[in-house]
CSV table of C-alpha atoms and ligand atoms in Angstrom, one decimal:
chain,number,residue,atom,x,y,z
U,665,MET,CA,-14.4,9.5,1.7
U,666,ALA,CA,-15.4,6.8,-0.8
U,667,ASP,CA,-15.4,9.5,-3.5
U,668,GLN,CA,-11.8,10.4,-2.9
U,669,ALA,CA,-8.8,8.4,-4.0
U,670,PHE,CA,-5.0,8.1,-4.3
U,671,VAL,CA,-4.1,7.4,-7.9
U,672,THR,CA,-0.9,6.1,-9.4
U,673,LEU,CA,0.3,4.8,-12.8
U,674,ALA,CA,2.3,1.9,-14.0
U,675,THR,CA,2.7,1.3,-17.7
U,676,ASN,CA,5.0,-1.7,-17.4
U,677,ASP,CA,6.1,-4.4,-15.1
U,678,SER,CA,9.0,-2.6,-13.5
U,679,TYR,CA,6.9,0.4,-12.5
U,680,SER,CA,4.3,-2.0,-11.2
U,681,LEU,CA,6.7,-2.9,-8.4
U,682,GLY,CA,6.8,0.7,-7.4
U,683,ALA,CA,3.0,0.9,-7.4
U,684,MET,CA,2.8,-2.2,-5.2
U,685,VAL,CA,5.2,-0.7,-2.6
U,686,LEU,CA,3.4,2.7,-2.8
U,687,GLY,CA,0.0,1.1,-2.3
U,688,LYS,CA,1.3,-0.9,0.7
U,689,SER,CA,2.8,2.2,2.2
U,690,LEU,CA,-0.5,4.0,2.0
U,691,ARG,CA,-2.4,1.1,3.5
U,692,ASN,CA,0.2,0.7,6.3
U,693,HIS,CA,-0.4,4.3,7.3
U,694,ASN,CA,-4.2,3.7,7.4
U,695,THR,CA,-5.5,5.9,4.7
U,696,THR,CA,-9.2,6.2,4.7
U,697,ARG,CA,-9.3,6.9,0.9
U,698,LYS,CA,-9.6,4.6,-2.0
U,699,LEU,CA,-6.5,3.4,-3.9
U,700,VAL,CA,-6.6,3.4,-7.7
U,701,VAL,CA,-3.8,2.3,-10.1
U,702,LEU,CA,-3.9,2.9,-13.8
U,703,VAL,CA,-2.0,0.2,-15.6
U,704,GLY,CA,-0.9,-0.1,-19.2
U,705,PRO,CA,-2.0,-3.1,-21.2
U,706,ASN,CA,1.6,-4.3,-21.1
U,707,VAL,CA,1.6,-5.0,-17.4
U,708,SER,CA,1.5,-8.8,-17.1
U,709,GLU,CA,-1.5,-10.6,-15.6
U,710,PRO,CA,0.3,-11.9,-12.5
U,711,ARG,CA,1.5,-8.3,-11.7
U,712,GLN,CA,-2.1,-7.0,-12.2
U,713,SER,CA,-3.3,-9.7,-9.9
U,714,VAL,CA,-0.9,-8.6,-7.1
U,715,LEU,CA,-2.0,-5.0,-7.7
U,716,ARG,CA,-5.7,-6.0,-7.3
U,717,ARG,CA,-4.9,-7.3,-3.8
U,718,ILE,CA,-3.4,-3.9,-2.8
U,719,TYR,CA,-5.6,-1.5,-4.7
U,720,ASP,CA,-9.4,-1.0,-4.7
U,721,ASP,CA,-9.4,-0.5,-8.4
U,722,VAL,CA,-6.9,-1.6,-11.1
U,723,LYS,CA,-7.9,0.2,-14.2
U,724,VAL,CA,-6.3,-0.8,-17.6
U,725,VAL,CA,-5.8,2.3,-19.7
U,726,ASP,CA,-4.8,2.0,-23.3
U,727,VAL,CA,-4.7,5.5,-24.8
U,728,LEU,CA,-3.9,4.0,-28.1
U,729,ASP,CA,-7.0,1.9,-28.0
U,730,SER,CA,-9.3,4.4,-26.4
U,731,GLY,CA,-10.8,5.9,-29.6
U,732,ASP,CA,-11.3,9.2,-27.9
U,733,THR,CA,-9.4,12.5,-28.1
U,734,ALA,CA,-6.4,10.9,-26.3
U,735,HIS,CA,-6.0,8.6,-29.2
U,736,LEU,CA,-6.1,11.5,-31.7
U,737,ALA,CA,-3.6,13.4,-29.5
U,738,LEU,CA,-1.3,10.5,-29.5
U,739,MET,CA,-1.4,10.1,-33.2
U,740,LYS,CA,-0.1,13.7,-33.5
U,741,ARG,CA,2.3,13.4,-30.6
U,742,PRO,CA,3.7,9.9,-30.3
U,743,ASP,CA,6.5,11.2,-28.1
U,744,LEU,CA,4.0,11.9,-25.3
U,745,GLY,CA,2.8,8.3,-24.7
U,746,VAL,CA,3.3,7.9,-21.0
U,747,THR,CA,2.4,11.6,-20.5
U,748,LEU,CA,-1.0,11.1,-22.1
U,749,THR,CA,-1.5,8.0,-20.0
U,750,LYS,CA,-0.9,10.0,-16.8
U,751,LEU,CA,-3.3,12.7,-17.9
U,752,HIS,CA,-5.9,9.9,-18.0
U,753,CYS,CA,-6.3,10.3,-14.3
U,754,TRP,CA,-8.6,13.2,-15.0
U,755,THR,CA,-11.1,10.8,-16.4
U,756,LEU,CA,-11.7,9.1,-13.0
U,757,THR,CA,-14.9,11.1,-12.5
U,758,GLN,CA,-16.4,8.7,-10.0
U,759,TYR,CA,-14.1,10.5,-7.6
U,760,SER,CA,-14.6,14.1,-6.7
U,761,LYS,CA,-11.0,14.7,-5.6
U,762,CYS,CA,-7.8,12.7,-6.0
U,763,VAL,CA,-4.1,12.8,-5.1
U,764,PHE,CA,-1.9,11.5,-7.9
U,765,MET,CA,1.4,10.0,-6.8
U,766,ASP,CA,4.2,8.7,-9.0
U,767,ALA,CA,4.9,5.0,-8.7
U,768,ASP,CA,8.4,5.9,-7.5
U,769,THR,CA,7.1,7.5,-4.3
U,770,LEU,CA,6.9,6.0,-0.8
U,771,VAL,CA,4.6,7.2,1.9
U,772,LEU,CA,6.2,7.6,5.4
U,773,SER,CA,3.2,8.7,7.4
U,774,ASN,CA,-0.6,9.3,6.9
U,775,ILE,CA,-1.1,12.1,4.3
U,776,ASP,CA,-4.9,12.1,4.1
U,777,GLU,CA,-4.8,15.8,5.0
U,778,LEU,CA,-3.8,16.4,1.4
U,779,PHE,CA,-7.5,16.1,0.4
U,780,ASP,CA,-8.1,19.4,2.2
U,781,ARG,CA,-6.2,21.0,-0.7
U,782,GLU,CA,-7.6,22.1,-4.0
U,783,GLU,CA,-6.6,21.5,-7.6
U,784,LEU,CA,-3.8,22.0,-8.5
U,785,SER,CA,-1.8,21.6,-5.4
U,786,ALA,CA,1.8,20.4,-5.6
U,787,ALA,CA,5.2,20.9,-4.1
U,788,PRO,CA,8.0,22.9,-5.8
U,789,ASP,CA,10.4,21.1,-8.1
U,790,PRO,CA,13.8,21.1,-6.5
U,791,GLY,CA,15.5,21.9,-9.8
U,792,TRP,CA,13.3,24.9,-10.7
U,793,PRO,CA,11.1,25.9,-7.8
U,794,ASP,CA,8.8,28.2,-9.8
U,795,CYS,CA,7.6,24.9,-11.4
U,796,PHE,CA,5.8,22.3,-9.4
U,797,ASN,CA,7.0,18.7,-9.4
U,798,SER,CA,4.3,16.4,-10.9
U,799,GLY,CA,5.2,13.4,-8.7
U,800,VAL,CA,2.6,14.3,-6.1
U,801,PHE,CA,-0.4,16.5,-6.9
U,802,VAL,CA,-4.0,17.1,-5.9
U,803,PHE,CA,-6.6,17.3,-8.7
U,804,ARG,CA,-10.3,17.1,-9.5
U,805,PRO,CA,-11.3,14.5,-12.1
U,806,SER,CA,-13.3,16.2,-14.8
U,807,VAL,CA,-14.0,15.3,-18.4
U,808,GLU,CA,-13.8,19.0,-19.3
U,809,THR,CA,-10.4,19.5,-17.8
U,810,TYR,CA,-9.2,16.3,-19.4
U,811,GLY,CA,-10.3,17.6,-22.8
U,812,LYS,CA,-8.5,20.9,-22.2
U,813,LEU,CA,-5.4,19.2,-21.1
U,814,LEU,CA,-5.3,17.0,-24.2
U,815,GLN,CA,-5.9,20.0,-26.4
U,816,TYR,CA,-3.1,21.9,-24.6
U,817,CYS,CA,-0.8,18.9,-25.0
U,818,THR,CA,-1.3,18.5,-28.7
U,819,GLU,CA,-1.1,22.2,-29.5
U,820,LYS,CA,1.7,23.3,-27.1
U,821,GLY,CA,3.4,20.0,-26.3
U,822,SER,CA,5.6,19.6,-23.3
U,823,PHE,CA,8.6,21.8,-22.7
U,824,ASP,CA,10.4,19.0,-20.9
U,825,GLY,CA,9.0,16.1,-22.9
U,826,GLY,CA,7.0,14.7,-20.0
U,827,ASP,CA,3.8,15.3,-18.0
U,828,GLN,CA,5.5,17.9,-15.7
U,829,GLY,CA,6.0,20.2,-18.6
U,830,VAL,CA,2.5,19.9,-19.8
U,831,LEU,CA,1.0,20.3,-16.4
U,832,ASN,CA,3.1,23.4,-15.5
U,833,GLY,CA,2.2,24.9,-18.9
U,834,PHE,CA,-1.5,24.3,-18.3
U,835,PHE,CA,-1.6,25.3,-14.6
U,836,ASN,CA,0.7,28.1,-15.3
U,837,ASP,CA,-0.4,30.4,-12.4
U,838,TRP,CA,0.6,27.8,-9.8
U,839,ALA,CA,3.7,29.8,-8.7
U,840,THR,CA,1.9,33.0,-8.1
U,841,ALA,CA,-1.9,32.7,-7.7
U,842,ASP,CA,-2.5,30.9,-4.4
U,843,ILE,CA,0.0,29.9,-1.8
U,844,SER,CA,-2.3,27.2,-0.3
U,845,LYS,CA,-1.6,25.3,-3.5
U,846,HIS,CA,2.1,25.0,-2.6
U,847,LEU,CA,2.5,21.8,-0.8
U,848,PRO,CA,5.3,21.7,1.8
U,849,PHE,CA,8.3,20.1,0.3
U,850,VAL,CA,8.1,17.2,2.8
U,851,TYR,CA,5.2,15.8,0.7
U,852,ASN,CA,7.5,15.3,-2.2
U,853,LEU,CA,11.1,15.0,-0.9
U,854,SER,CA,13.5,14.0,-3.6
U,855,SER,CA,17.0,12.7,-3.5
U,856,ILE,CA,18.3,15.6,-5.5
U,857,ALA,CA,17.3,18.0,-2.7
U,858,ILE,CA,19.2,15.9,-0.2
U,859,TYR,CA,22.2,16.1,-2.4
U,860,THR,CA,22.1,19.8,-3.1
U,861,TYR,CA,21.1,21.2,0.3
U,862,LEU,CA,22.3,18.8,2.9
U,863,PRO,CA,21.9,21.1,6.0
U,864,ALA,CA,18.2,21.7,5.1
U,865,PHE,CA,17.8,17.9,4.8
U,866,LYS,CA,19.4,17.4,8.2
U,867,GLN,CA,17.1,20.0,9.7
U,868,PHE,CA,13.8,19.1,8.1
U,869,GLY,CA,14.3,15.7,6.6
U,870,GLY,CA,13.1,13.9,9.7
U,871,SER,CA,9.6,15.2,9.1
U,872,ALA,CA,9.5,13.8,5.5
U,873,LYS,CA,6.0,12.4,4.6
U,874,VAL,CA,6.6,11.3,1.1
U,875,VAL,CA,9.9,10.4,-0.5
U,876,HIS,CA,10.2,10.5,-4.3
U,877,PHE,CA,12.9,8.4,-6.0
U,878,LEU,CA,13.1,10.9,-8.8
U,879,GLY,CA,15.6,10.3,-11.6
U,880,GLN,CA,17.0,7.6,-13.7
U,881,THR,CA,17.8,4.9,-11.1
U,882,LYS,CA,14.7,3.6,-9.3
U,883,PRO,CA,14.6,1.5,-6.1
U,884,TRP,CA,13.8,-1.6,-8.1
U,885,SER,CA,16.9,-1.1,-10.2
U,886,TYR,CA,19.1,-2.2,-7.2
U,887,THR,CA,19.7,-5.6,-5.6
U,888,PHE,CA,18.9,-6.3,-2.0
U,889,ASP,CA,20.3,-8.8,0.4
U,890,PRO,CA,17.7,-9.2,3.2
U,891,GLN,CA,20.2,-11.0,5.5
U,892,THR,CA,22.8,-8.2,5.5
U,893,LYS,CA,20.4,-5.5,4.5
U,894,GLN,CA,22.8,-4.4,1.8
U,895,ILE,CA,21.7,-2.6,-1.3
U,896,SER,CA,23.9,-2.9,-4.3
U,897,GLY,CA,24.3,-2.4,-8.0
U,898,GLY,CA,21.8,-0.9,-10.3
U,899,SER,CA,23.4,2.5,-10.3
U,900,GLN,CA,26.4,4.4,-11.6
U,901,GLU,CA,26.9,6.0,-8.2
U,902,ALA,CA,26.1,5.3,-4.6
U,903,PRO,CA,22.4,5.9,-3.7
U,904,THR,CA,21.9,9.5,-2.5
U,905,HIS,CA,19.4,8.6,0.2
U,906,PRO,CA,20.2,5.1,1.3
U,907,ALA,CA,18.0,5.2,4.4
U,908,PHE,CA,14.9,5.8,2.4
U,909,LEU,CA,16.0,3.3,-0.2
U,910,LEU,CA,16.2,0.7,2.6
U,911,ASP,CA,12.7,1.6,3.8
U,912,TRP,CA,11.5,0.9,0.2
U,913,TRP,CA,13.3,-2.4,0.1
U,914,THR,CA,12.2,-3.5,3.6
U,915,LEU,CA,8.6,-2.9,2.7
U,916,TYR,CA,9.0,-4.5,-0.7
U,917,ALA,CA,10.8,-7.6,0.7
U,918,SER,CA,8.4,-8.1,3.6
U,919,ALA,CA,5.0,-7.3,2.0
U,920,VAL,CA,5.3,-7.5,-1.8
U,921,VAL,CA,7.7,-10.3,-2.4
U,922,PRO,CA,5.4,-12.9,-0.7
U,923,MET,CA,2.6,-11.9,-3.0
U,924,LEU,CA,4.8,-12.1,-6.1
U,925,GLN,CA,5.9,-15.5,-5.0
U,926,GLU,CA,2.3,-16.7,-4.8
U,927,GLN,CA,2.0,-15.8,-8.4
U,928,TYR,CA,5.3,-16.9,-9.8
U,929,GLY,CA,6.7,-19.5,-7.4
U,930,ASP,CA,9.7,-19.2,-5.2
U,931,GLU,CA,11.9,-16.9,-7.1
U,932,PRO,CA,13.6,-14.5,-4.6
U,933,PHE,CA,12.6,-11.3,-6.5
U,934,LEU,CA,15.4,-9.4,-4.8
U,935,THR,CA,17.7,-8.8,-7.7
U,936,GLY,CA,17.8,-5.5,-9.4
U,937,CYS,CA,16.7,-4.4,-12.8
U,938,MET,CA,13.8,-6.8,-13.0
U,939,GLU,CA,13.1,-6.0,-16.6
U,940,SER,CA,13.9,-2.4,-15.7
U,941,GLN,CA,14.7,0.5,-18.0
U,942,GLU,CA,16.7,-0.2,-21.1
U,943,SER,CA,19.2,2.4,-20.0
U,944,ASP,CA,20.3,0.4,-17.0
U,945,THR,CA,22.8,-1.7,-18.8
U,946,THR,CA,25.8,-1.0,-16.5
U,947,VAL,CA,25.8,-2.4,-13.1
U,948,THR,CA,28.6,-1.5,-10.7
U,949,THR,CA,29.5,-3.4,-7.6
U,950,GLU,CA,29.3,-0.3,-5.3
U,951,THR,CA,27.6,-1.4,-2.1
U,952,VAL,CA,26.3,0.6,0.8
U,953,GLN,CA,25.5,-0.5,4.3
U,954,VAL,CA,22.5,1.5,5.6
U,955,GLU,CA,20.1,1.6,8.4
U,956,SER,CA,16.4,2.3,8.1
U,957,SER,CA,15.3,5.9,8.4
U,958,SER,CA,12.2,5.0,10.4
U,959,SER,CA,14.3,4.2,13.5
U,960,HIS,CA,16.9,6.9,13.0
U,961,ALA,CA,17.4,10.5,12.2
U,962,PRO,CA,17.9,11.1,8.5
U,963,MET,CA,21.1,9.8,7.3
U,964,GLU,CA,23.7,11.5,5.2
U,965,PRO,CA,24.5,10.2,1.8
U,966,VAL,CA,27.5,7.9,1.7
U,967,MET,CA,29.6,10.9,1.0
U,968,SER,CA,28.0,14.3,1.0
U,969,SER,CA,28.1,16.5,-2.0
U,970,GLU,CA,30.1,19.0,0.1
U,971,GLN,CA,32.7,16.4,1.0
U,972,ARG,CA,32.8,15.2,-2.5
U,973,LYS,CA,33.2,18.7,-3.8
U,974,GLU,CA,36.0,19.4,-1.3
U,975,GLN,CA,37.9,16.3,-2.3
U,976,TRP,CA,37.4,17.2,-5.9
U,977,GLU,CA,38.8,20.7,-5.4
U,978,GLN,CA,41.8,19.3,-3.5
U,979,GLY,CA,42.6,17.1,-6.5
U,980,GLN,CA,41.4,14.0,-4.8
U,981,ALA,CA,38.7,13.0,-7.3
U,982,ASP,CA,37.7,9.4,-7.1
U,983,TYR,CA,38.8,8.7,-10.7
U,984,MET,CA,38.4,5.0,-10.5
U,985,GLY,CA,35.0,5.1,-8.8
U,986,MET,CA,32.4,7.8,-8.3
U,987,ASP,CA,34.2,10.3,-10.5
U,988,SER,CA,35.3,8.0,-13.2
U,989,PHE,CA,35.0,9.3,-16.7
U,990,ASP,CA,32.2,6.8,-17.5
U,991,ASN,CA,30.2,8.1,-14.5
U,992,ILE,CA,30.7,11.7,-15.4
U,993,LYS,CA,29.7,11.0,-19.0
U,994,ARG,CA,26.6,9.1,-17.9
U,995,LYS,CA,25.6,12.0,-15.6
U,996,LEU,CA,26.0,14.5,-18.5
U,997,ASP,CA,24.0,12.2,-20.8
U,998,THR,CA,21.1,12.1,-18.3
U,999,PHE,CA,21.1,15.9,-18.3
U,1000,LEU,CA,21.3,16.1,-22.0
U,1001,LYS,CA,18.6,13.5,-22.6
H,1732,UDP,N1,5.7,5.9,-15.6
H,1732,UDP,C1,5.3,4.6,-16.0
H,1732,UDP,N2,6.0,4.0,-17.0
H,1732,UDP,C2,7.2,4.5,-17.5
H,1732,UDP,C3,7.6,5.8,-17.0
H,1732,UDP,C4,6.8,6.4,-16.1
H,1732,UDP,O1,4.3,4.1,-15.6
H,1732,UDP,O2,7.8,3.9,-18.4
H,1732,UDP,C5,4.8,6.6,-14.6
H,1732,UDP,C6,5.1,6.2,-13.2
H,1732,UDP,O3,4.0,6.3,-12.4
H,1732,UDP,C7,6.2,7.2,-12.8
H,1732,UDP,C8,5.7,8.4,-13.5
H,1732,UDP,O4,5.1,8.0,-14.7
H,1732,UDP,O5,6.4,7.3,-11.5
H,1732,UDP,C9,6.7,9.5,-13.8
H,1732,UDP,O6,7.9,9.0,-14.3
H,1732,UDP,P1,9.2,8.9,-13.4
H,1732,UDP,O7,8.9,8.7,-12.0
H,1732,UDP,O8,10.1,7.8,-14.0
H,1732,UDP,O9,9.8,10.3,-13.6
H,1732,UDP,P2,10.8,11.1,-12.6
H,1732,UDP,O10,9.9,11.3,-11.3
H,1732,UDP,O11,12.0,10.3,-12.3
H,1732,UDP,O12,11.0,12.4,-13.3
H,1733,MN,MN1,8.8,10.0,-10.2
């Protein structure tokens, strides 16, 4: 077991918060595998120090500085910076098998059985199920594969601009070759699926093992009040899976904040957008009261997509709130980006 590891990546301080919560969630569910986080050189020292308390190995990766083929690849394709950093996980050759998890994922139960799978195992992407989602995948570190991936990356690029496009291009028989490489969707449950297929979420969401806060607004973009358990702000629309969001915040507030406070002093660390993405400039005051998913059946979004669609069709769009022009424009912008 010492030669198998869960691996994540954080290139900046905001994603490091996600990595802290993910690491804690893996520990809380008693994983027997090692925990590794790849960090960019921009992750500040106090954050790295907290990560070292959670992870077995905090590895600073600077693809710009590496002097290897990744460096050359990046010279040709500066647009693929974070992507190339993520591919770096293939260089962890002291491990024979790893499970990569995005820093915006949260583990809800022990998932060590994923190590029974082979490279490249992943769950379907909710937006295009013939592609796999690269937020959770099983892989085998190998210098040879790493080299081939970088070569693929520089020559073919990424059809979506990110690592998911590269990886789906490279492992392009995933959809057809071997069904055992299709992870069940509950290993990478994303908000968008809840939103687009609510009855399935009601039926199967209770057995979710990993939730993925995919998309522009990350859990750490919100603000949390531990007294009232209210999550607010950070987003242009109400969170689509508030129960899981509350799980994230509950773990963050109870297990991560005390460690941050040891580093930085008594700041509360509960306000959103802690040096978060530049795009998060607008904060609304939309607030939701939610209950934790661990003690309850999966909850519906504040208003289901169905309800919202119905209201919209009846001419009752929420023009001042969820359906305001600004929100619609922002939504379109995220699709066009
Ligand atoms: N990531 C990072 N810094 C960034 C963007 C992404 O470290 O600025 C890492 C992080 O592990 C993140 C993963 O790359 O979870 C994929 O990006 P993201 O989760 O934002 O993409 P999404 O899942 O929303 O498509
Ligand atoms: Mn993600």
